[in-house]
mmCIF file of C-alpha atoms in Angstrom:
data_model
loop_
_atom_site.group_PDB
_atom_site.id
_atom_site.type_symbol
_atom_site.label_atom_id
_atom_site.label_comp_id
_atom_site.label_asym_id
_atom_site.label_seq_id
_atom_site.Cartn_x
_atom_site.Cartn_y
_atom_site.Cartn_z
ATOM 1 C CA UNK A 59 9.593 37.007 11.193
ATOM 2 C CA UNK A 60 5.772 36.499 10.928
ATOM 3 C CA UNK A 61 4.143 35.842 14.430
ATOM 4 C CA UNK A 62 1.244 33.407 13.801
ATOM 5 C CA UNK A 63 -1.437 32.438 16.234
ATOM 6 C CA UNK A 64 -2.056 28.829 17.028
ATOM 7 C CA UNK A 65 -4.967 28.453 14.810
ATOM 8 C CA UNK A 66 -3.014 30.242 11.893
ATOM 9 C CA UNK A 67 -0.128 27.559 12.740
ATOM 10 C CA UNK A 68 -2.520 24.308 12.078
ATOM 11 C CA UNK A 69 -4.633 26.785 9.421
ATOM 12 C CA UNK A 70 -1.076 26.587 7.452
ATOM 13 C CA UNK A 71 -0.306 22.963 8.272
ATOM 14 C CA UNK A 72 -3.808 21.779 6.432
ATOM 15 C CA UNK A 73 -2.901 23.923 3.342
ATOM 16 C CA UNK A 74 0.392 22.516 2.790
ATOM 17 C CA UNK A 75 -0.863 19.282 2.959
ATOM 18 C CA UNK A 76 -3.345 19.957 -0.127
ATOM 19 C CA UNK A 77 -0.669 21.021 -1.895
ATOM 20 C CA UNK A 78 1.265 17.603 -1.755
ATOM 21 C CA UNK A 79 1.129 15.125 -4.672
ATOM 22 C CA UNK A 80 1.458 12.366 -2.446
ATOM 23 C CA UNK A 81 0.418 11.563 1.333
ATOM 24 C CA UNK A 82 0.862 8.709 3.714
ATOM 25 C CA UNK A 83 -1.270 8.192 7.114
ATOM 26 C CA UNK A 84 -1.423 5.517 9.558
ATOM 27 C CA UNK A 85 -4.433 5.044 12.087
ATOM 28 C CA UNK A 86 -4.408 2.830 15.586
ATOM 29 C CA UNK A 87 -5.665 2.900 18.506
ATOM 30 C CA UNK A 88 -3.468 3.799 21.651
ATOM 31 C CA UNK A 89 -4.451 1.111 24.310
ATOM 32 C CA UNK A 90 -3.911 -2.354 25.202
ATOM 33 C CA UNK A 91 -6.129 -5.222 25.180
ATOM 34 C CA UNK A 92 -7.062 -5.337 28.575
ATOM 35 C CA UNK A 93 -8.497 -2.124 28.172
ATOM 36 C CA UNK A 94 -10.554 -3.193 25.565
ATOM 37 C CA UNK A 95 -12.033 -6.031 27.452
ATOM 38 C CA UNK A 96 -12.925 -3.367 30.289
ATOM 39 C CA UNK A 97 -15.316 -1.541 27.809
ATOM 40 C CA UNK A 98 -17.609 -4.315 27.815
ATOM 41 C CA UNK A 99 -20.582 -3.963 30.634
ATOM 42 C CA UNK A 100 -20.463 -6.001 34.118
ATOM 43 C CA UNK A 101 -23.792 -7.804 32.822
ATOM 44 C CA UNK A 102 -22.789 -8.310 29.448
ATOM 45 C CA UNK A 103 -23.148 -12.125 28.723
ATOM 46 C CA UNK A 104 -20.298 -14.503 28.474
ATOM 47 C CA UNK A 105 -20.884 -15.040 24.530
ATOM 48 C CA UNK A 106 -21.115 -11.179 23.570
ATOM 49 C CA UNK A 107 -18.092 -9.979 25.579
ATOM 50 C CA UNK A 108 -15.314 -8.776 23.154
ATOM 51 C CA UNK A 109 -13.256 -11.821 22.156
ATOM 52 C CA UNK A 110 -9.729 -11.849 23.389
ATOM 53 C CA UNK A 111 -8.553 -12.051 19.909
ATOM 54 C CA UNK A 112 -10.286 -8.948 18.758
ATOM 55 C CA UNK A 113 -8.793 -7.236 21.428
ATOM 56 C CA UNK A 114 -5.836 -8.161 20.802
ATOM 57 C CA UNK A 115 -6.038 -7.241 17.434
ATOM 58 C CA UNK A 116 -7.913 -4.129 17.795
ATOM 59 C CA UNK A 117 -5.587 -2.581 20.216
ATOM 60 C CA UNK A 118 -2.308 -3.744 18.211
ATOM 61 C CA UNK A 119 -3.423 -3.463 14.779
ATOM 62 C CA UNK A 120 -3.341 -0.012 11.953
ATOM 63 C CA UNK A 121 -4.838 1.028 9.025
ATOM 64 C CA UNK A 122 -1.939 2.488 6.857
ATOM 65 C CA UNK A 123 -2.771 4.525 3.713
ATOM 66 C CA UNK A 124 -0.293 5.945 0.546
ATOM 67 C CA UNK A 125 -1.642 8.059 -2.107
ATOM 68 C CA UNK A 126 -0.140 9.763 -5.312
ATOM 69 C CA UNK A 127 -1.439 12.303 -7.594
ATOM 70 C CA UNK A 128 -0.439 13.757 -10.792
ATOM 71 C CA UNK A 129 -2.125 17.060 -9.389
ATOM 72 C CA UNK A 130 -1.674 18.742 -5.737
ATOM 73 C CA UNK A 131 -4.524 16.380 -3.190
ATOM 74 C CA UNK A 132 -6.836 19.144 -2.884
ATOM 75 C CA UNK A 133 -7.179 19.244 -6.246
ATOM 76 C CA UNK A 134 -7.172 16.414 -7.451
ATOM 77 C CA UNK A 135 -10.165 13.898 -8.223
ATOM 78 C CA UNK A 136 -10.288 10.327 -8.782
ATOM 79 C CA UNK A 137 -9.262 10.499 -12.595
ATOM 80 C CA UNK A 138 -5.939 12.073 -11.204
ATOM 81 C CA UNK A 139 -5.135 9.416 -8.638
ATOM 82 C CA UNK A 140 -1.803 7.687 -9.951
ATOM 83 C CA UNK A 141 -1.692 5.447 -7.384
ATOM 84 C CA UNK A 142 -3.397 4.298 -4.087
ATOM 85 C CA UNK A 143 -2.809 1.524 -1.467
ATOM 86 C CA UNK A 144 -4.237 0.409 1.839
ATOM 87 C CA UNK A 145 -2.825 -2.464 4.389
ATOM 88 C CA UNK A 146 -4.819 -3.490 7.814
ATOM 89 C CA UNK A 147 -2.296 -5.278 10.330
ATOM 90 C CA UNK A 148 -2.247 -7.103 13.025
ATOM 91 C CA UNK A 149 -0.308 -7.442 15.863
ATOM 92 C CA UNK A 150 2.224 -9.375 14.332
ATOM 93 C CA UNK A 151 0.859 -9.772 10.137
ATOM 94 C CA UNK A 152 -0.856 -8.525 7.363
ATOM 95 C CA UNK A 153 -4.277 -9.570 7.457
ATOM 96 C CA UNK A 154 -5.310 -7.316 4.266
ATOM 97 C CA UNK A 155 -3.655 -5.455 1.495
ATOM 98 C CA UNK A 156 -4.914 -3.535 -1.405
ATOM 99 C CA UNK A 157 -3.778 -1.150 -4.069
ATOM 100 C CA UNK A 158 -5.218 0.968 -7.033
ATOM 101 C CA UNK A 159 -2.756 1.428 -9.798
ATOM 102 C CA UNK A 160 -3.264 1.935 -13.533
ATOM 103 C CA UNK A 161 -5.595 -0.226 -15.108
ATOM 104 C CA UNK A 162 -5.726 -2.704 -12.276
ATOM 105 C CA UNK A 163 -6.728 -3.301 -8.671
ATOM 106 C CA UNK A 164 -4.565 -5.355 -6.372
ATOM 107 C CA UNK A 165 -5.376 -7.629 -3.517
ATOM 108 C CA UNK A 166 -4.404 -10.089 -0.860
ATOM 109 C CA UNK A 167 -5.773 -11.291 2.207
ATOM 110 C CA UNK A 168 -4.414 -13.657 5.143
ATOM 111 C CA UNK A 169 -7.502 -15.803 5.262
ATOM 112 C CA UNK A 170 -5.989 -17.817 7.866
ATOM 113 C CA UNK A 171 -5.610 -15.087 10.236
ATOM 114 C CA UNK A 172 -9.203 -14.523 9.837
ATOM 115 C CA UNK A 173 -9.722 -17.741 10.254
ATOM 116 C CA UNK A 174 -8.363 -17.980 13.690
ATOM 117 C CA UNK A 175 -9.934 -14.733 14.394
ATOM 118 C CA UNK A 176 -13.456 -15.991 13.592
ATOM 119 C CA UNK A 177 -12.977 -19.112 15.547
ATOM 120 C CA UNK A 178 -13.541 -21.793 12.889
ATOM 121 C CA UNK A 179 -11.895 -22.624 9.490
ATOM 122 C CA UNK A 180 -12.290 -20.248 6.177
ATOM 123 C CA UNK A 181 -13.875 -22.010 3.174
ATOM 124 C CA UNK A 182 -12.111 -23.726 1.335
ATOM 125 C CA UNK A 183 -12.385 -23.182 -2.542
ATOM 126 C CA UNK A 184 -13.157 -27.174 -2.904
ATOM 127 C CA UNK A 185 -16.825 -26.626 -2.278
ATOM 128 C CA UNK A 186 -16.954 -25.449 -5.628
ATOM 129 C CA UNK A 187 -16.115 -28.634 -7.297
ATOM 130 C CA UNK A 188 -17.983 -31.976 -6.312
ATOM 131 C CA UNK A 189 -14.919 -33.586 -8.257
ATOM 132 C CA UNK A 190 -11.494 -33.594 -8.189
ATOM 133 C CA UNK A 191 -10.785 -31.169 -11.012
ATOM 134 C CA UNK A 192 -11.756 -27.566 -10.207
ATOM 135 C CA UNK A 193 -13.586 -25.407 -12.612
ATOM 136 C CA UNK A 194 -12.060 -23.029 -15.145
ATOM 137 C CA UNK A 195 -11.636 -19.573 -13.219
ATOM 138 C CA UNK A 196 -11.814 -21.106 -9.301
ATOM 139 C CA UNK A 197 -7.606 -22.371 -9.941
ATOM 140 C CA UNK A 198 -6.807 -19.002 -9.860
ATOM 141 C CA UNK A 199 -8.740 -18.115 -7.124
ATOM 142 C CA UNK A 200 -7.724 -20.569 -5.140
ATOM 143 C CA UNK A 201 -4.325 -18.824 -4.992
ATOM 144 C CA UNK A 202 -6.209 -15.858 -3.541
ATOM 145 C CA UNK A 203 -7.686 -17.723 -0.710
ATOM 146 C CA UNK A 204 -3.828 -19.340 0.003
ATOM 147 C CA UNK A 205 -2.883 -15.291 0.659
ATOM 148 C CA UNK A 206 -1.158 -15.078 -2.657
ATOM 149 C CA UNK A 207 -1.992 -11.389 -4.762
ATOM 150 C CA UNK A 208 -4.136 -11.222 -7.263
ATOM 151 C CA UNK A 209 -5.362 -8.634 -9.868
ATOM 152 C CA UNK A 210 -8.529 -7.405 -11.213
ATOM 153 C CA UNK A 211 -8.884 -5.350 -14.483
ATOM 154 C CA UNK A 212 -10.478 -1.833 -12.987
ATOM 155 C CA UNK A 213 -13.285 -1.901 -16.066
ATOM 156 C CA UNK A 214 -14.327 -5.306 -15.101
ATOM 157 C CA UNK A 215 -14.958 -4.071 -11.682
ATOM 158 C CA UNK A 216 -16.434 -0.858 -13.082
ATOM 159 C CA UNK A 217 -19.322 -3.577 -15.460
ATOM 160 C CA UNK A 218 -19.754 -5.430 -12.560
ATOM 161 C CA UNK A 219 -21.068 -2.411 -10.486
ATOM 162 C CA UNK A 220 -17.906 -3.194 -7.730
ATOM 163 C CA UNK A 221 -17.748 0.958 -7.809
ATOM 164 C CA UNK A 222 -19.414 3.452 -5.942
ATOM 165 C CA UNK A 223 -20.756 4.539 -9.083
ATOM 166 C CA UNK A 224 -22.369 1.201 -10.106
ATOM 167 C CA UNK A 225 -22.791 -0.825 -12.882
ATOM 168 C CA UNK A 226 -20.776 0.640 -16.283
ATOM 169 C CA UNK A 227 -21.533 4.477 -15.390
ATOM 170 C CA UNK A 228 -19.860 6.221 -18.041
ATOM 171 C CA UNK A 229 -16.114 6.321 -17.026
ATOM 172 C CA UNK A 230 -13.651 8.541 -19.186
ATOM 173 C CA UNK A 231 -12.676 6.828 -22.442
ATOM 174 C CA UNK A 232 -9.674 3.870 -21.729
ATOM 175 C CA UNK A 233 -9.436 5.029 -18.059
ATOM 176 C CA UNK A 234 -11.469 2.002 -16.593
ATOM 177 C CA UNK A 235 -13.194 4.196 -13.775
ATOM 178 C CA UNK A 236 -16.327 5.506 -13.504
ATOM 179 C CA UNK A 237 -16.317 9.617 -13.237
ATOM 180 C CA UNK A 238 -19.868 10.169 -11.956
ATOM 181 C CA UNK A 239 -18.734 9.044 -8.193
ATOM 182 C CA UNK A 240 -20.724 10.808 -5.539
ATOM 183 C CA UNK A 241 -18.000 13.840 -5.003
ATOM 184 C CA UNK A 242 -18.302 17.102 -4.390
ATOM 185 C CA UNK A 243 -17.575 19.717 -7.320
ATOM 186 C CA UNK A 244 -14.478 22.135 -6.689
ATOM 187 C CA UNK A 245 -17.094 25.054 -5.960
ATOM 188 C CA UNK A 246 -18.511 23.504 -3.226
ATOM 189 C CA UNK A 247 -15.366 22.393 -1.935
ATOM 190 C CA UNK A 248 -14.484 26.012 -1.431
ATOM 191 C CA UNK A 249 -17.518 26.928 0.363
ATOM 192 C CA UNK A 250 -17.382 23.625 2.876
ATOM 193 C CA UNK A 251 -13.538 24.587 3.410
ATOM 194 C CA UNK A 252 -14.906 28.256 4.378
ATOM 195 C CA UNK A 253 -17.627 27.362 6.019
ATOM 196 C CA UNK A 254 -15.136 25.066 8.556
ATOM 197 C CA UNK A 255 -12.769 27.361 8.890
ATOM 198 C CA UNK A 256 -15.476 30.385 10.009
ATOM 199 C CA UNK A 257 -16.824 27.742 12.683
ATOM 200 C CA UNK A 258 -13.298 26.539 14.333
ATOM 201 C CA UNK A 259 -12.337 30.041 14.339
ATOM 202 C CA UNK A 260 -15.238 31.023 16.425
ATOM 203 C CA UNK A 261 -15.797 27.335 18.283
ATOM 204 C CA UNK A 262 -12.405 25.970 19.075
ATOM 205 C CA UNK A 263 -9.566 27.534 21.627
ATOM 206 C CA UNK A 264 -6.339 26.970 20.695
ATOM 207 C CA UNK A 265 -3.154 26.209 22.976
ATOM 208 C CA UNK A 266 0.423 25.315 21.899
ATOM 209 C CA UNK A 267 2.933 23.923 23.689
ATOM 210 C CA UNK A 268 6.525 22.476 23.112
ATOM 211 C CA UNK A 269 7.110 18.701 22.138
ATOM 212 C CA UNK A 270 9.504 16.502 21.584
ATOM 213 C CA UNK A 271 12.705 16.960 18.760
ATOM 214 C CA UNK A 272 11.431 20.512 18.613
ATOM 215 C CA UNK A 273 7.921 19.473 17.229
ATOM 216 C CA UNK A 274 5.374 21.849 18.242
ATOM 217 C CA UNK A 275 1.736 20.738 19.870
ATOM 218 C CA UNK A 276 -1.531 22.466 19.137
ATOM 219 C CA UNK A 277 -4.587 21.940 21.282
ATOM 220 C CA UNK A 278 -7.776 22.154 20.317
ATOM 221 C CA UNK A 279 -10.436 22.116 22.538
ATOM 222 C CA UNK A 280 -14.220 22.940 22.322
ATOM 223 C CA UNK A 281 -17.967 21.513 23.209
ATOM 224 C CA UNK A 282 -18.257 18.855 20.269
ATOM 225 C CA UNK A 283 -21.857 18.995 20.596
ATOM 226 C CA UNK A 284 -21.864 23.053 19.876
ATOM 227 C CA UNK A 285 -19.054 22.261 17.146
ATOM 228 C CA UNK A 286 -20.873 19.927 15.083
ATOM 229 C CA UNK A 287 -24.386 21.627 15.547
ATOM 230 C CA UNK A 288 -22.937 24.982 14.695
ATOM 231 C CA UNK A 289 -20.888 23.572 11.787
ATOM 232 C CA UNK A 290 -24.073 21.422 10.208
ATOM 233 C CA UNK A 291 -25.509 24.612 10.803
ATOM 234 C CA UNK A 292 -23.358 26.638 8.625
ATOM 235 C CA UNK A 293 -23.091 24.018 5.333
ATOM 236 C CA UNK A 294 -26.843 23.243 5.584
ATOM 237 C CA UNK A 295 -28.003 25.599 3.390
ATOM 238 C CA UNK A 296 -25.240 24.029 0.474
ATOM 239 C CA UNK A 297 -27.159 21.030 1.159
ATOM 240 C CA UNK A 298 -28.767 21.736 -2.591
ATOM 241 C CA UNK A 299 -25.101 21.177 -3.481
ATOM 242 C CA UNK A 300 -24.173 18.038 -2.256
ATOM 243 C CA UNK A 301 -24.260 14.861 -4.528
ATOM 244 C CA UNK A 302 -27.115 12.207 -4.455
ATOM 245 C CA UNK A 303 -27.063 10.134 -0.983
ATOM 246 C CA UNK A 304 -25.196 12.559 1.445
ATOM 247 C CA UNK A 305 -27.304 13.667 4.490
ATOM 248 C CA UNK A 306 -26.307 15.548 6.920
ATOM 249 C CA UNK A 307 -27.047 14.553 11.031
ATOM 250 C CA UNK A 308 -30.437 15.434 12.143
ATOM 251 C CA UNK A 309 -30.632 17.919 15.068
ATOM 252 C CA UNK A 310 -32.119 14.470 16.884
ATOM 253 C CA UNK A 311 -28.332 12.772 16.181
ATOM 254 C CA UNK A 312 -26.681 16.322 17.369
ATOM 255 C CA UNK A 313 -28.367 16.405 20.554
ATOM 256 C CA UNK A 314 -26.990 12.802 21.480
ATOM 257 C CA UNK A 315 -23.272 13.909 21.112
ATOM 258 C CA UNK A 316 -22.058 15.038 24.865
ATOM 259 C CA UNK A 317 -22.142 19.247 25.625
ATOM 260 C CA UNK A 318 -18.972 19.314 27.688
ATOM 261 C CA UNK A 319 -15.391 20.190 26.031
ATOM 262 C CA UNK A 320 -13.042 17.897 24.449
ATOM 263 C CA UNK A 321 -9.876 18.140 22.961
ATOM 264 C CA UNK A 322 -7.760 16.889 20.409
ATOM 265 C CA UNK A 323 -4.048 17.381 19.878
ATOM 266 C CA UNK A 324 -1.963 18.442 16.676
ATOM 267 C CA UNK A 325 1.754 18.058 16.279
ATOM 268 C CA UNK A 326 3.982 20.254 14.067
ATOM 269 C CA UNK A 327 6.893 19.488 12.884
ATOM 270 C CA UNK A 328 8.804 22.395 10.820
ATOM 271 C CA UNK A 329 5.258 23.823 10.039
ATOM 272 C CA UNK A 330 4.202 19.956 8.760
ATOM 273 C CA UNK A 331 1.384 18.748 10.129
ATOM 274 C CA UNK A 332 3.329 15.051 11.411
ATOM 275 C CA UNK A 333 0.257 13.418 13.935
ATOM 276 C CA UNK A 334 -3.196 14.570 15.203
ATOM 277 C CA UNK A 335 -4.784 12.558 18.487
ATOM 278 C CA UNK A 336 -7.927 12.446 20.441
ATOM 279 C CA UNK A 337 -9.075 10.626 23.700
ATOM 280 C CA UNK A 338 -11.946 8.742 22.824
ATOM 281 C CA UNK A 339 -12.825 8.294 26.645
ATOM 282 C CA UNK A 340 -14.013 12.256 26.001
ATOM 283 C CA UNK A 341 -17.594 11.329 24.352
ATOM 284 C CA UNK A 342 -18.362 8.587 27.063
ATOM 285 C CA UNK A 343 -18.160 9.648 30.877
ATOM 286 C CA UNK A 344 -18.208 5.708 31.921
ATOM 287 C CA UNK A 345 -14.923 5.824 30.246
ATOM 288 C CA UNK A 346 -13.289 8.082 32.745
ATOM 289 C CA UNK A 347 -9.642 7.079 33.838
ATOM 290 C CA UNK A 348 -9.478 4.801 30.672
ATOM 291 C CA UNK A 349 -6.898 5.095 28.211
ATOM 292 C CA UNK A 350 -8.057 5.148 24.675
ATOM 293 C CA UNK A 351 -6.487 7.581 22.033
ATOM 294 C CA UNK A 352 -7.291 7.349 18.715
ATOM 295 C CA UNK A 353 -3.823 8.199 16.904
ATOM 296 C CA UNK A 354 -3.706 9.483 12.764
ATOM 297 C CA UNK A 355 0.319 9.811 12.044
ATOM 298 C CA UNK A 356 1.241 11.768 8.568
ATOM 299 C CA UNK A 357 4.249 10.921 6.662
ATOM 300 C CA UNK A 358 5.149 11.969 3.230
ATOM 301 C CA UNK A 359 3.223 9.646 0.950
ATOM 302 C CA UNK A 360 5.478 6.558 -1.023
ATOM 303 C CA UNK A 361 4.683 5.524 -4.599
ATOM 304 C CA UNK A 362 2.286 2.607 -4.482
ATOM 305 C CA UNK A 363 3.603 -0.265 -6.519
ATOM 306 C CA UNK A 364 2.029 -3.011 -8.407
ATOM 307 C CA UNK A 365 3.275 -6.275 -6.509
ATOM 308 C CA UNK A 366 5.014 -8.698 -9.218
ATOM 309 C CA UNK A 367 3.092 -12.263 -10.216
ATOM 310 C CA UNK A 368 0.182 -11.074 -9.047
ATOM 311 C CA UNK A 369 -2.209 -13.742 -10.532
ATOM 312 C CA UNK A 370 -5.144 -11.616 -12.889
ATOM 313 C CA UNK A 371 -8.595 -12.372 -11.883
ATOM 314 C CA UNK A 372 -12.019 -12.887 -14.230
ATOM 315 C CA UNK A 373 -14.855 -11.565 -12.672
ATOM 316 C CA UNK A 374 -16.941 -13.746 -15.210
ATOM 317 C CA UNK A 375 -15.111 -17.095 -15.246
ATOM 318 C CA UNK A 376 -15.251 -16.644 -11.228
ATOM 319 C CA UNK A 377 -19.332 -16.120 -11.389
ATOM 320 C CA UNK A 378 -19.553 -19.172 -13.380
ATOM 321 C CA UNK A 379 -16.916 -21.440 -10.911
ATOM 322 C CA UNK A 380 -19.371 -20.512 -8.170
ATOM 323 C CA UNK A 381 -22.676 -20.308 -9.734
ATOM 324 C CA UNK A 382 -22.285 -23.077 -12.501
ATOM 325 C CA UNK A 383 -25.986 -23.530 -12.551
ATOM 326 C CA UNK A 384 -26.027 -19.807 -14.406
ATOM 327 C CA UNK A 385 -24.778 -21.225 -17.943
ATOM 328 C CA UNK A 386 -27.763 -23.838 -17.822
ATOM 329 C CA UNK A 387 -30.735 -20.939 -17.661
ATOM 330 C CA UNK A 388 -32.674 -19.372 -20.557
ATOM 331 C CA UNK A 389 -31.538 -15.977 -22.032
ATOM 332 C CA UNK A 390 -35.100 -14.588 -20.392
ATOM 333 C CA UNK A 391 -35.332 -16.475 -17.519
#
């Protein structure tokens, strides 16, 4: 039986999950509202101290993610996503949903939550008719803003520029997405991956322990300001490599993060990596005695599915609903 080191452990844990096809993760925060509340200064003003809504949803709200690929994830590019959805929650609803699949992009949004959240009402789609009939194109979105689904065609988000990429950039033929977003190349990849893995293994100290259910818990622990200086220092020369608009921190930005050690845990389960953790009260010392975890649980991933009657959008009709006055100007205005 092969003895492995701690590092080798999670080293082993990150390549198996590259060679899933599919992935699910959650993020939250581990804390309570009251907690929150405490961050904010004792001569913070009345009107900027952290509503108690936010806190409340903050502290019992999650991010969940679900991904599927026709190819393993670390090989795989946007062209090979077959599907992809996202939900934020709240304590106790859905405030936000949206998924990626096939030709179309899905959406829905609890604008009344928001509403409540924000302290005053959401508009209504009314303003855009001064009559009682609504134009052609805000019907439909009207259902949107009542939290039912809705779909938009991925080219028409493509035309409109709604991508990274921007305005019509060339997608593959028929696949409605752009393929000149601002990724990195498979070479490169390699050379980031190696370049990571040479820093931890010098940087980072590595503990394990025994968990619960027979899950197995990996610490990591190092100074994060000599881990990220020593890490920008080792990719900066592929710099060259890196698409348009990616910069890397300044040594400015690196000298602001704090030199003492922090730590952040890993839990295996059967050699899967199943939850990874980290103390946020680490990078601020005013923080001390807090409770504040930032939590990332990993689950095999679960086939996104297109909701059914989602009502289809039309990114044109819509411009027109809103801005009416558009149909009534010149050609070269």
């Amino acid at each position: 039986m092969e003895n492995l080191s701690a590092g080798q452990k999670l080293d082993r844990a990150f390549d198996r999950l590259g060679e899933e096809h599919s992935l699910s993760f959650e993020l939250d925060l581990d804390t309570d509202a009251a907690t929150l509340k405490g961050l904010d200064a004792a001569d913070t003003a009345p009107e900027d101290r952290i509503p108690d809504e936010i806190a409340e949803l903050i502290s019992g709200g999650r991010i969940s993610v679900s991904v599927e690929s026709k190819k393993p994830l670390a090989e795989s590019g946007e062209k090979d996503l077959k599907g992809f959805a996202m939900e934020v929650s709240g304590p106790d609803s859905t405030l936000l949903e949206y998924r990626m699949i096939g030709d179309y992009v899905y959406g829905r949004a609890d604008f009344e939550q928001f509403g409540q959240l924000a302290g005053s009402s959401m508009p209504s789609v009314d303003l855009l008719s001064p009559g009682d009939e609504l134009p052609k194109g805000a019907e439909d979105l009207e259902k949107f803003l009542n939290g039912d689904w809705v779909k938009i065609s991925t080219k028409e988000f493509k035309e409109a520029g709604l991508f990274a990429g921007g305005p019509d950039t060339g997608g593959a033929p028929d696949s409605g997405r752009p393929t000149d977003l601002p990724t990195f190349d498979a070479s490169t990849q390699k050379k980031l991956l190696k370049a990571v893995g040479d820093v931890i293994s010098n940087e980072v100290d590595f503990t394990t322990t025994d968990g619960e259910d027979g899950a197995e818990r990996i610490t990591a622990t190092a100074s994060l300001r000599t881990l990220a200086t020593s890490l920008i220092d080792e990719v900066r020369p592929l710099a060259k490599e890196f698409p348009a608009g990616f910069e890397l921190p300044t040594a400015k930005e690196l000298k602001e993060l704090p030199r003492k050690k922090g730590s952040a845990d890993f839990t295996l389960k059967n050699g899967d990596l199943t939850e990874v953790s980290f103390d946020l009260t680490q990078l601020d010392k005013k923080l001390k005695g807090e409770k504040l975890g930032l939590v990332l649980r990993l689950g095999e991933g679960e086939t996104p599915t297109a909701p059914s009657g989602a009502t289809e959008l039309n990114l044109e009709e819509l411009q027109k609903a809103m801005m009416p006055e558009l149909d009534t100007l010149p050609l070269d205005a």
